[in-house]
């Protein structure tokens, strides 16, 4: 029996030697430069376009208007905390003399990978965010060459190479394509173009000295209350979680292609370090097993109008009062945001963002080929 036991242990050790080693992520960067949409916008759209974001946003943590599409902190805020860096200031914010010593946030709500056009609600698409970064970098280096004292507010030159370059963008491209009545096939055909644009942008940053890349894939788009309210009226369009199948299928294809271009980028950029983070799996796990994670409402908006099951009405955004068919209606927030995954029908609550960030930091959902860690290799 003893020999059989020892043999079993040796066999188990042999098998485990082929499994990826998953360790908690240790993030150690002097600065972060972020590109994205509302999932990581810390005030860019409000500053750059005077976007009328309700003052309920920020109520949970900041206790005041925060410029974020959330009741409190975003995933990027929790990641900055993990790096012991201050929260990111938006590039477009000019009031209050913001410090950019530890980085700059170019993300804006509604941003797309595709270049904006006359019909776009947000002009600050990925290509423009990149242009803003290059202007920022050139301006910083010019100013520092004249006055080193400005290093109190601006990143030193070497920070641009040592920094972490983060990306969380693409959801609005898929979302917008569906809203413009594109077929699912047309949406999927769009993905290749999105990947090309994203890859070219990352290459521009690499050629300019960036080396550390951090890429979030897109979440389960079909599980947002707004999407369910719009595209889920026919139950046959929903899966077992009550999410819209077509939108989640498109997000899955987008994510597969995104991981492919990350590997392609790494092969073409020998000095690059790149981490691909599976946000989709984290969020879908949270929605599918919400009660196990301490939540009570997986698909109902905390701040909205209409009541169960979604508490979402596209005519009345969070915090807004309107006349609805002769009746005054207000989209008020719930009493306890920690019970809800969704904040306003489109974005996650701080409690949900904290859960996602905590899962990211375990390292279990991060694929870093340059480090030899691929926990979800196909």
mmCIF file of N, CA, C and O in Angstrom, residues 276-344:
data_model
loop_
_atom_site.group_PDB
_atom_site.id
_atom_site.type_symbol
_atom_site.label_atom_id
_atom_site.label_comp_id
_atom_site.label_asym_id
_atom_site.label_seq_id
_atom_site.Cartn_x
_atom_site.Cartn_y
_atom_site.Cartn_z
ATOM 1 N N UNK A 276 -2.814 39.503 -21.238
ATOM 2 C CA UNK A 276 -4.186 39.472 -21.722
ATOM 3 C C UNK A 276 -5.067 39.036 -20.562
ATOM 4 O O UNK A 276 -4.853 37.967 -19.976
ATOM 5 N N UNK A 277 -6.054 39.854 -20.203
ATOM 6 C CA UNK A 277 -6.886 39.574 -19.026
ATOM 7 C C UNK A 277 -8.297 39.199 -19.461
ATOM 8 O O UNK A 277 -8.955 39.943 -20.194
ATOM 9 N N UNK A 278 -8.770 38.061 -18.991
ATOM 10 C CA UNK A 278 -10.063 37.518 -19.394
ATOM 11 C C UNK A 278 -11.197 38.097 -18.540
ATOM 12 O O UNK A 278 -11.763 37.425 -17.676
ATOM 13 N N UNK A 279 -11.537 39.346 -18.808
ATOM 14 C CA UNK A 279 -12.620 40.024 -18.104
ATOM 15 C C UNK A 279 -13.951 39.297 -18.334
ATOM 16 O O UNK A 279 -14.793 39.207 -17.434
ATOM 17 N N UNK A 280 -14.156 38.785 -19.528
ATOM 18 C CA UNK A 280 -15.409 38.112 -19.876
ATOM 19 C C UNK A 280 -15.715 36.978 -18.904
ATOM 20 O O UNK A 280 -16.832 36.887 -18.371
ATOM 21 N N UNK A 281 -14.738 36.122 -18.667
ATOM 22 C CA UNK A 281 -14.962 34.971 -17.790
ATOM 23 C C UNK A 281 -15.240 35.407 -16.360
ATOM 24 O O UNK A 281 -16.088 34.815 -15.674
ATOM 25 N N UNK A 282 -14.531 36.432 -15.908
ATOM 26 C CA UNK A 282 -14.746 36.916 -14.536
ATOM 27 C C UNK A 282 -16.167 37.439 -14.382
ATOM 28 O O UNK A 282 -16.882 37.099 -13.425
ATOM 29 N N UNK A 283 -16.604 38.266 -15.315
ATOM 30 C CA UNK A 283 -17.932 38.874 -15.205
ATOM 31 C C UNK A 283 -19.040 37.846 -15.394
ATOM 32 O O UNK A 283 -20.074 37.902 -14.714
ATOM 33 N N UNK A 284 -18.848 36.909 -16.322
ATOM 34 C CA UNK A 284 -19.876 35.893 -16.538
ATOM 35 C C UNK A 284 -20.000 34.995 -15.312
ATOM 36 O O UNK A 284 -21.114 34.606 -14.918
ATOM 37 N N UNK A 285 -18.888 34.677 -14.683
ATOM 38 C CA UNK A 285 -18.900 33.903 -13.447
ATOM 39 C C UNK A 285 -19.647 34.663 -12.355
ATOM 40 O O UNK A 285 -20.457 34.090 -11.615
ATOM 41 N N UNK A 286 -19.406 35.960 -12.273
ATOM 42 C CA UNK A 286 -20.076 36.787 -11.272
ATOM 43 C C UNK A 286 -21.590 36.785 -11.490
ATOM 44 O O UNK A 286 -22.370 36.626 -10.544
ATOM 45 N N UNK A 287 -22.016 36.954 -12.739
ATOM 46 C CA UNK A 287 -23.455 36.994 -13.055
ATOM 47 C C UNK A 287 -24.098 35.622 -12.859
ATOM 48 O O UNK A 287 -25.210 35.513 -12.318
ATOM 49 N N UNK A 288 -23.403 34.583 -13.266
ATOM 50 C CA UNK A 288 -23.959 33.228 -13.179
ATOM 51 C C UNK A 288 -24.046 32.722 -11.746
ATOM 52 O O UNK A 288 -24.931 31.929 -11.404
ATOM 53 N N UNK A 289 -23.130 33.179 -10.905
ATOM 54 C CA UNK A 289 -23.056 32.700 -9.517
ATOM 55 C C UNK A 289 -23.141 33.865 -8.537
ATOM 56 O O UNK A 289 -22.437 33.901 -7.526
ATOM 57 N N UNK A 290 -23.999 34.822 -8.853
ATOM 58 C CA UNK A 290 -24.057 36.072 -8.096
ATOM 59 C C UNK A 290 -24.285 35.871 -6.598
ATOM 60 O O UNK A 290 -23.644 36.539 -5.774
ATOM 61 N N UNK A 291 -25.169 34.955 -6.220
ATOM 62 C CA UNK A 291 -25.480 34.785 -4.795
ATOM 63 C C UNK A 291 -24.283 34.229 -4.023
ATOM 64 O O UNK A 291 -24.072 34.569 -2.853
ATOM 65 N N UNK A 292 -23.476 33.397 -4.686
ATOM 66 C CA UNK A 292 -22.282 32.852 -4.036
ATOM 67 C C UNK A 292 -21.267 33.946 -3.743
ATOM 68 O O UNK A 292 -20.436 33.811 -2.836
ATOM 69 N N UNK A 293 -21.336 35.026 -4.509
ATOM 70 C CA UNK A 293 -20.386 36.120 -4.347
ATOM 71 C C UNK A 293 -20.974 37.291 -3.560
ATOM 72 O O UNK A 293 -20.389 38.379 -3.526
ATOM 73 N N UNK A 294 -22.126 37.074 -2.939
ATOM 74 C CA UNK A 294 -22.680 38.078 -2.041
ATOM 75 C C UNK A 294 -23.607 39.099 -2.669
ATOM 76 O O UNK A 294 -23.947 40.098 -2.030
ATOM 77 N N UNK A 295 -24.027 38.858 -3.914
ATOM 78 C CA UNK A 295 -24.925 39.798 -4.588
ATOM 79 C C UNK A 295 -26.347 39.234 -4.600
ATOM 80 O O UNK A 295 -26.551 38.018 -4.539
ATOM 81 N N UNK A 296 -27.326 40.133 -4.714
ATOM 82 C CA UNK A 296 -28.723 39.717 -4.751
ATOM 83 C C UNK A 296 -29.398 39.972 -6.090
ATOM 84 O O UNK A 296 -30.431 39.378 -6.389
ATOM 85 N N UNK A 297 -28.811 40.869 -6.887
ATOM 86 C CA UNK A 297 -29.419 41.227 -8.169
ATOM 87 C C UNK A 297 -28.392 41.087 -9.295
ATOM 88 O O UNK A 297 -27.478 41.900 -9.406
ATOM 89 N N UNK A 298 -28.515 40.070 -10.153
ATOM 90 C CA UNK A 298 -27.526 39.871 -11.219
ATOM 91 C C UNK A 298 -27.783 40.702 -12.468
ATOM 92 O O UNK A 298 -26.846 41.066 -13.174
ATOM 93 N N UNK A 299 -29.059 41.021 -12.748
ATOM 94 C CA UNK A 299 -29.379 41.646 -14.029
ATOM 95 C C UNK A 299 -30.279 42.868 -13.906
ATOM 96 O O UNK A 299 -30.779 43.356 -14.912
ATOM 97 N N UNK A 300 -30.480 43.355 -12.714
ATOM 98 C CA UNK A 300 -31.331 44.529 -12.530
ATOM 99 C C UNK A 300 -30.467 45.740 -12.190
ATOM 100 O O UNK A 300 -29.569 45.655 -11.357
ATOM 101 N N UNK A 301 -30.752 46.859 -12.848
ATOM 102 C CA UNK A 301 -29.985 48.080 -12.594
ATOM 103 C C UNK A 301 -30.306 48.631 -11.222
ATOM 104 O O UNK A 301 -31.470 48.675 -10.814
ATOM 105 N N UNK A 302 -29.276 49.066 -10.510
ATOM 106 C CA UNK A 302 -29.467 49.707 -9.209
ATOM 107 C C UNK A 302 -30.121 51.076 -9.394
ATOM 108 O O UNK A 302 -31.085 51.415 -8.713
ATOM 109 N N UNK A 303 -29.601 51.863 -10.314
ATOM 110 C CA UNK A 303 -30.103 53.221 -10.545
ATOM 111 C C UNK A 303 -30.834 53.251 -11.883
ATOM 112 O O UNK A 303 -30.209 53.283 -12.943
ATOM 113 N N UNK A 304 -32.165 53.201 -11.799
ATOM 114 C CA UNK A 304 -32.946 53.159 -13.022
ATOM 115 C C UNK A 304 -34.414 53.384 -12.748
ATOM 116 O O UNK A 304 -34.806 53.805 -11.654
ATOM 117 N N UNK A 305 -35.223 53.071 -13.734
ATOM 118 C CA UNK A 305 -36.667 53.270 -13.605
ATOM 119 C C UNK A 305 -37.392 52.103 -14.259
ATOM 120 O O UNK A 305 -36.963 51.596 -15.300
ATOM 121 N N UNK A 306 -38.489 51.673 -13.628
ATOM 122 C CA UNK A 306 -39.297 50.612 -14.209
ATOM 123 C C UNK A 306 -39.493 49.411 -13.327
ATOM 124 O O UNK A 306 -40.390 48.605 -13.560
ATOM 125 N N UNK A 307 -38.644 49.271 -12.307
ATOM 126 C CA UNK A 307 -38.781 48.137 -11.403
ATOM 127 C C UNK A 307 -38.312 46.834 -12.015
ATOM 128 O O UNK A 307 -37.780 46.788 -13.127
ATOM 129 N N UNK A 308 -38.516 45.706 -11.288
ATOM 130 C CA UNK A 308 -38.082 44.397 -11.775
ATOM 131 C C UNK A 308 -38.739 44.059 -13.116
ATOM 132 O O UNK A 308 -39.829 44.551 -13.406
ATOM 133 N N UNK A 309 -38.091 43.236 -13.956
ATOM 134 C CA UNK A 309 -36.851 42.518 -13.628
ATOM 135 C C UNK A 309 -35.561 43.272 -13.948
ATOM 136 O O UNK A 309 -34.497 42.917 -13.459
ATOM 137 N N UNK A 310 -35.631 44.341 -14.757
ATOM 138 C CA UNK A 310 -34.408 45.025 -15.199
ATOM 139 C C UNK A 310 -34.244 46.414 -14.599
ATOM 140 O O UNK A 310 -33.125 46.918 -14.515
ATOM 141 N N UNK A 311 -35.349 47.048 -14.199
ATOM 142 C CA UNK A 311 -35.320 48.421 -13.681
ATOM 143 C C UNK A 311 -34.579 49.353 -14.629
ATOM 144 O O UNK A 311 -33.744 50.153 -14.231
ATOM 145 N N UNK A 312 -34.899 49.229 -15.901
ATOM 146 C CA UNK A 312 -34.226 50.058 -16.903
ATOM 147 C C UNK A 312 -35.230 50.584 -17.917
ATOM 148 O O UNK A 312 -36.043 49.831 -18.451
ATOM 149 N N UNK A 313 -35.156 51.894 -18.152
ATOM 150 C CA UNK A 313 -35.955 52.543 -19.178
ATOM 151 C C UNK A 313 -35.032 53.496 -19.922
ATOM 152 O O UNK A 313 -34.476 54.423 -19.327
ATOM 153 N N UNK A 314 -34.857 53.267 -21.215
ATOM 154 C CA UNK A 314 -33.903 54.059 -21.996
ATOM 155 C C UNK A 314 -34.264 55.544 -22.022
ATOM 156 O O UNK A 314 -33.416 56.385 -22.307
ATOM 157 N N UNK A 315 -35.516 55.873 -21.719
ATOM 158 C CA UNK A 315 -35.941 57.274 -21.747
ATOM 159 C C UNK A 315 -35.528 58.044 -20.497
ATOM 160 O O UNK A 315 -35.512 59.267 -20.499
ATOM 161 N N UNK A 316 -35.199 57.320 -19.424
ATOM 162 C CA UNK A 316 -34.913 57.975 -18.147
ATOM 163 C C UNK A 316 -33.592 57.450 -17.577
ATOM 164 O O UNK A 316 -33.573 56.464 -16.827
ATOM 165 N N UNK A 317 -32.475 58.073 -17.900
ATOM 166 C CA UNK A 317 -31.180 57.638 -17.365
ATOM 167 C C UNK A 317 -31.102 57.827 -15.848
ATOM 168 O O UNK A 317 -31.881 58.587 -15.261
ATOM 169 N N UNK A 318 -30.156 57.171 -15.241
ATOM 170 C CA UNK A 318 -29.920 57.258 -13.800
ATOM 171 C C UNK A 318 -29.847 58.709 -13.332
ATOM 172 O O UNK A 318 -29.110 59.522 -13.885
ATOM 173 N N UNK A 319 -30.649 59.033 -12.307
ATOM 174 C CA UNK A 319 -30.620 60.358 -11.713
ATOM 175 C C UNK A 319 -31.444 61.415 -12.404
ATOM 176 O O UNK A 319 -31.494 62.563 -11.966
ATOM 177 N N UNK A 320 -32.106 61.057 -13.492
ATOM 178 C CA UNK A 320 -32.857 62.025 -14.304
ATOM 179 C C UNK A 320 -34.348 61.933 -13.995
ATOM 180 O O UNK A 320 -34.898 60.859 -13.771
ATOM 181 N N UNK A 321 -35.009 63.098 -13.975
ATOM 182 C CA UNK A 321 -36.462 63.177 -13.821
ATOM 183 C C UNK A 321 -37.065 63.666 -15.129
ATOM 184 O O UNK A 321 -36.599 64.659 -15.694
ATOM 185 N N UNK A 322 -38.081 62.957 -15.606
ATOM 186 C CA UNK A 322 -38.725 63.328 -16.870
ATOM 187 C C UNK A 322 -40.233 63.144 -16.776
ATOM 188 O O UNK A 322 -40.736 62.415 -15.900
ATOM 189 N N UNK A 323 -40.908 63.807 -17.681
ATOM 190 C CA UNK A 323 -42.336 63.588 -17.827
ATOM 191 C C UNK A 323 -42.529 62.400 -18.759
ATOM 192 O O UNK A 323 -42.134 62.430 -19.916
ATOM 193 N N UNK A 324 -43.120 61.336 -18.221
ATOM 194 C CA UNK A 324 -43.300 60.114 -18.989
ATOM 195 C C UNK A 324 -44.794 59.839 -19.120
ATOM 196 O O UNK A 324 -45.452 59.422 -18.165
ATOM 197 N N UNK A 325 -45.323 60.144 -20.311
ATOM 198 C CA UNK A 325 -46.755 59.939 -20.570
ATOM 199 C C UNK A 325 -47.633 60.662 -19.552
ATOM 200 O O UNK A 325 -48.622 60.119 -19.038
ATOM 201 N N UNK A 326 -47.226 61.904 -19.247
ATOM 202 C CA UNK A 326 -48.017 62.722 -18.336
ATOM 203 C C UNK A 326 -47.730 62.494 -16.868
ATOM 204 O O UNK A 326 -48.332 63.141 -16.001
ATOM 205 N N UNK A 327 -46.806 61.608 -16.566
ATOM 206 C CA UNK A 327 -46.440 61.322 -15.175
ATOM 207 C C UNK A 327 -44.973 61.651 -14.948
ATOM 208 O O UNK A 327 -44.118 61.312 -15.773
ATOM 209 N N UNK A 328 -44.676 62.324 -13.839
ATOM 210 C CA UNK A 328 -43.290 62.629 -13.503
ATOM 211 C C UNK A 328 -42.599 61.367 -13.004
ATOM 212 O O UNK A 328 -43.063 60.732 -12.041
ATOM 213 N N UNK A 329 -41.512 61.011 -13.661
ATOM 214 C CA UNK A 329 -40.787 59.789 -13.301
ATOM 215 C C UNK A 329 -39.320 60.112 -13.059
ATOM 216 O O UNK A 329 -38.722 60.922 -13.775
ATOM 217 N N UNK A 330 -38.736 59.488 -12.047
ATOM 218 C CA UNK A 330 -37.324 59.698 -11.701
ATOM 219 C C UNK A 330 -36.607 58.358 -11.593
ATOM 220 O O UNK A 330 -37.127 57.423 -10.985
ATOM 221 N N UNK A 331 -35.419 58.280 -12.173
ATOM 222 C CA UNK A 331 -34.590 57.086 -12.043
ATOM 223 C C UNK A 331 -33.707 57.244 -10.811
ATOM 224 O O UNK A 331 -32.672 57.914 -10.847
ATOM 225 N N UNK A 332 -34.141 56.676 -9.716
ATOM 226 C CA UNK A 332 -33.438 56.796 -8.442
ATOM 227 C C UNK A 332 -32.518 55.604 -8.195
ATOM 228 O O UNK A 332 -32.755 54.508 -8.718
ATOM 229 N N UNK A 333 -31.483 55.787 -7.382
ATOM 230 C CA UNK A 333 -30.600 54.665 -7.056
ATOM 231 C C UNK A 333 -31.228 53.748 -6.012
ATOM 232 O O UNK A 333 -32.122 54.158 -5.260
ATOM 233 N N UNK A 334 -30.766 52.509 -5.950
ATOM 234 C CA UNK A 334 -31.223 51.550 -4.946
ATOM 235 C C UNK A 334 -30.661 51.928 -3.584
ATOM 236 O O UNK A 334 -29.790 52.796 -3.463
ATOM 237 N N UNK A 335 -31.159 51.275 -2.560
ATOM 238 C CA UNK A 335 -30.717 51.591 -1.201
ATOM 239 C C UNK A 335 -29.331 51.057 -0.886
ATOM 240 O O UNK A 335 -28.576 51.667 -0.138
ATOM 241 N N UNK A 336 -28.995 49.904 -1.456
ATOM 242 C CA UNK A 336 -27.707 49.277 -1.160
ATOM 243 C C UNK A 336 -27.044 48.827 -2.460
ATOM 244 O O UNK A 336 -27.370 47.774 -2.996
ATOM 245 N N UNK A 337 -26.113 49.617 -2.950
ATOM 246 C CA UNK A 337 -25.469 49.302 -4.231
ATOM 247 C C UNK A 337 -24.656 48.013 -4.165
ATOM 248 O O UNK A 337 -24.415 47.382 -5.202
ATOM 249 N N UNK A 338 -24.218 47.607 -2.974
ATOM 250 C CA UNK A 338 -23.393 46.400 -2.833
ATOM 251 C C UNK A 338 -24.170 45.133 -3.156
ATOM 252 O O UNK A 338 -23.575 44.072 -3.354
ATOM 253 N N UNK A 339 -25.507 45.229 -3.232
ATOM 254 C CA UNK A 339 -26.321 44.064 -3.558
ATOM 255 C C UNK A 339 -26.480 43.878 -5.066
ATOM 256 O O UNK A 339 -26.959 42.851 -5.515
ATOM 257 N N UNK A 340 -26.073 44.891 -5.830
ATOM 258 C CA UNK A 340 -26.307 44.902 -7.269
ATOM 259 C C UNK A 340 -24.999 44.759 -8.042
ATOM 260 O O UNK A 340 -23.980 45.355 -7.675
ATOM 261 N N UNK A 341 -25.059 44.023 -9.138
ATOM 262 C CA UNK A 341 -23.914 43.941 -10.047
ATOM 263 C C UNK A 341 -23.915 45.126 -10.997
ATOM 264 O O UNK A 341 -22.870 45.695 -11.293
ATOM 265 N N UNK A 342 -25.104 45.510 -11.456
ATOM 266 C CA UNK A 342 -25.201 46.588 -12.438
ATOM 267 C C UNK A 342 -25.638 47.895 -11.796
ATOM 268 O O UNK A 342 -26.544 47.918 -10.963
ATOM 269 N N UNK A 343 -24.999 48.974 -12.212
ATOM 270 C CA UNK A 343 -25.277 50.294 -11.640
ATOM 271 C C UNK A 343 -26.429 50.999 -12.349
ATOM 272 O O UNK A 343 -27.419 51.368 -11.720
ATOM 273 N N UNK A 344 -26.326 51.202 -13.660
ATOM 274 C CA UNK A 344 -27.274 52.064 -14.366
ATOM 275 C C UNK A 344 -27.845 51.455 -15.649
ATOM 276 O O UNK A 344 -28.389 52.158 -16.489
#
